[in-house]
Each structure stands twice: as C-alpha cells, then as structure tokens.
CSV table of C-alpha atoms in Angstrom, one decimal:
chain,number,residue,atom,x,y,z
E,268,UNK,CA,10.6,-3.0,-3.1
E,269,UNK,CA,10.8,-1.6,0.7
E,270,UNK,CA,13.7,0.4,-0.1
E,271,UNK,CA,12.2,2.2,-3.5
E,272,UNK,CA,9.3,2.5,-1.0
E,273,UNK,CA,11.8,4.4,1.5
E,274,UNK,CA,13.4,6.5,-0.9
E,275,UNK,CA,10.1,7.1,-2.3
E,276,UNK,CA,8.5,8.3,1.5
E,277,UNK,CA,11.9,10.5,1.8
E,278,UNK,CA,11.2,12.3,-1.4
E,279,UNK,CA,7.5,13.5,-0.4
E,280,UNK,CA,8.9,14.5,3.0
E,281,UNK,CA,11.9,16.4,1.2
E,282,UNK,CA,8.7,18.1,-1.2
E,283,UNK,CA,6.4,18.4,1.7
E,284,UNK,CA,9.7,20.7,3.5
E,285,UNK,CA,9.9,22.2,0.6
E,286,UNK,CA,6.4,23.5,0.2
E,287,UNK,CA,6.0,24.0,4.2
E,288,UNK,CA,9.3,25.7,4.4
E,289,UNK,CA,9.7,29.0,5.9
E,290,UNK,CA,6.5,31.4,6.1
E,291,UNK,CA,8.0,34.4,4.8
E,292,UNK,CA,9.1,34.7,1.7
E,293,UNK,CA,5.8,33.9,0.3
E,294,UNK,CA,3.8,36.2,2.9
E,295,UNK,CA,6.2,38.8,2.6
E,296,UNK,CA,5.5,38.8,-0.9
E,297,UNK,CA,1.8,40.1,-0.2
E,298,UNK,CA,0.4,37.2,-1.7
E,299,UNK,CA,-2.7,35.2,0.4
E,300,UNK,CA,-3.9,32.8,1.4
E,301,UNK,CA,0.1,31.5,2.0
E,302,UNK,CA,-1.6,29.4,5.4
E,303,UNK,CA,-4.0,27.8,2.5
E,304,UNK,CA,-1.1,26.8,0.7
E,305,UNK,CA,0.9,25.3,3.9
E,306,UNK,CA,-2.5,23.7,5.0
E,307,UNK,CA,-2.9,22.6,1.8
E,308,UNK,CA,0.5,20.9,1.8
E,309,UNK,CA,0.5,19.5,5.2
E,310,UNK,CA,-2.7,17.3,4.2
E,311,UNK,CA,-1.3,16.1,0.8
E,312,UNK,CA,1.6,15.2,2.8
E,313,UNK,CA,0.0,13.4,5.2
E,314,UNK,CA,-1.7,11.5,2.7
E,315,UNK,CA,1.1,10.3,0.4
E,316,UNK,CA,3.2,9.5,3.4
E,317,UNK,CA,-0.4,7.4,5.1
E,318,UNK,CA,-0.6,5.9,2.1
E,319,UNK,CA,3.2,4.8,1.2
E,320,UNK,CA,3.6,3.5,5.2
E,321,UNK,CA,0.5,0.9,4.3
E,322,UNK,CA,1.8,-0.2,1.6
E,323,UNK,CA,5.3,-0.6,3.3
E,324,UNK,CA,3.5,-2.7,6.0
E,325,UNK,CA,1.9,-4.5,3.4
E,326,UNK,CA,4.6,-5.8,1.8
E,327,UNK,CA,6.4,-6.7,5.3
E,328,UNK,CA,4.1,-8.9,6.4
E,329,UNK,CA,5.1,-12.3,6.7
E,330,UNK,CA,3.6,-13.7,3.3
E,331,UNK,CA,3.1,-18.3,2.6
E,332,UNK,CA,6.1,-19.8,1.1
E,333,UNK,CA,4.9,-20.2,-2.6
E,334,UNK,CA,5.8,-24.1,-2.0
E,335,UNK,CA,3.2,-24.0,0.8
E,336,UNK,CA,0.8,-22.3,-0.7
E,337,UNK,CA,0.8,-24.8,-3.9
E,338,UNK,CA,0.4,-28.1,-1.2
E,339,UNK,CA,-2.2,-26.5,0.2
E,340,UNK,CA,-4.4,-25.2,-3.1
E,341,UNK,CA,-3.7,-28.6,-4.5
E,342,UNK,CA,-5.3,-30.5,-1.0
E,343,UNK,CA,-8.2,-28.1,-1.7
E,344,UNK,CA,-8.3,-29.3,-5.1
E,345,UNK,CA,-8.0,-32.8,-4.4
E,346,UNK,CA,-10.9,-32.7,-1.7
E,347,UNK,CA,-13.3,-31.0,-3.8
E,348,UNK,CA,-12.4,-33.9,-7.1
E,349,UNK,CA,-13.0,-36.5,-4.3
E,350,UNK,CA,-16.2,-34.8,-3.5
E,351,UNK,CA,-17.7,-34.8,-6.6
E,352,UNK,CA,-16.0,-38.1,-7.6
E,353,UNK,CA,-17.8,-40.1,-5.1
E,354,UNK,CA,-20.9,-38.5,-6.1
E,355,UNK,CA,-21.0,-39.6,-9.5
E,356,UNK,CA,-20.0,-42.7,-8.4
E,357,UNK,CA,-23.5,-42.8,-6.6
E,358,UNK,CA,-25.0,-42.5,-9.9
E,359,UNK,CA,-23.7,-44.3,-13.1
E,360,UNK,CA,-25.7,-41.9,-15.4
C-alpha cells in the first residue's frame, strides 16, 4: 500500500512539473493569465501531495496486532456480560 502510495505521490509531482514547467511557451504564446494557471497548479499540487503524505503516515503508524486487539474486545465483552449478569442475579424477575 505505501509503495502504490509512493508511485502515486511521484506521479502528481511528475504532472505538477509538467504543468509548472517552463514559463514561456505558454506566455510567449500571448495567452493570459499563464501565472493563473501555474498558481493554479502549484495549489492543486500542494493539495494532492498534503493529502497523499497523510495518508502515507496513516498507514505507517504502528497499528494493534489483530490477536491483541481480539483479547482485548473480548475482556470488554466479558466485563460488561459480568455486569449485567450479576445484576439480574439481584433480581430473579
């Protein structure tokens, strides 16, 4: 998952070079607004890459072993039955 996550960062920063490559051919063209563009670029840029380095770090954090994590919903589990157990115990009804 953390390298399609890579390779997925390294192709918006090879698009993101892409549309912020060099100024001139598109302002030599006569066209404006060309710094909208770039601007334009440089914040969707910024965006995909924010948002595909938090869900990199998201996926490297240390995470419970899935063994752990059953023991421990199961003591939950347990505790709350032996809550209410002992509480209708208390009343035969």
């Amino acid at each position: 998952e953390i390298e399609r996550l890579s390779e997925q960062l390294e192709e918006k920063e090879r698009e993101a070079q892409r549309l912020l490559g060099p100024p001139w051919p598109r302002e030599v063209g006569g066209r404006g607004g060309g710094g909208a563009e770039r601007e334009r670029a440089r914040a969707a840029s910024h965006v995909l890459c924010r948002s595909l380095a938090d869900e990199t770090h998201q996926l490297r954090r240390p995470r419970p072993a899935p063994a752990h994590m059953c023991q421990h919903l199961a003591k939950c589990l347990d505790e709350r039955q032996g809550g209410q157990g002992a509480a209708g115990e208390q009343s035969p009804e």
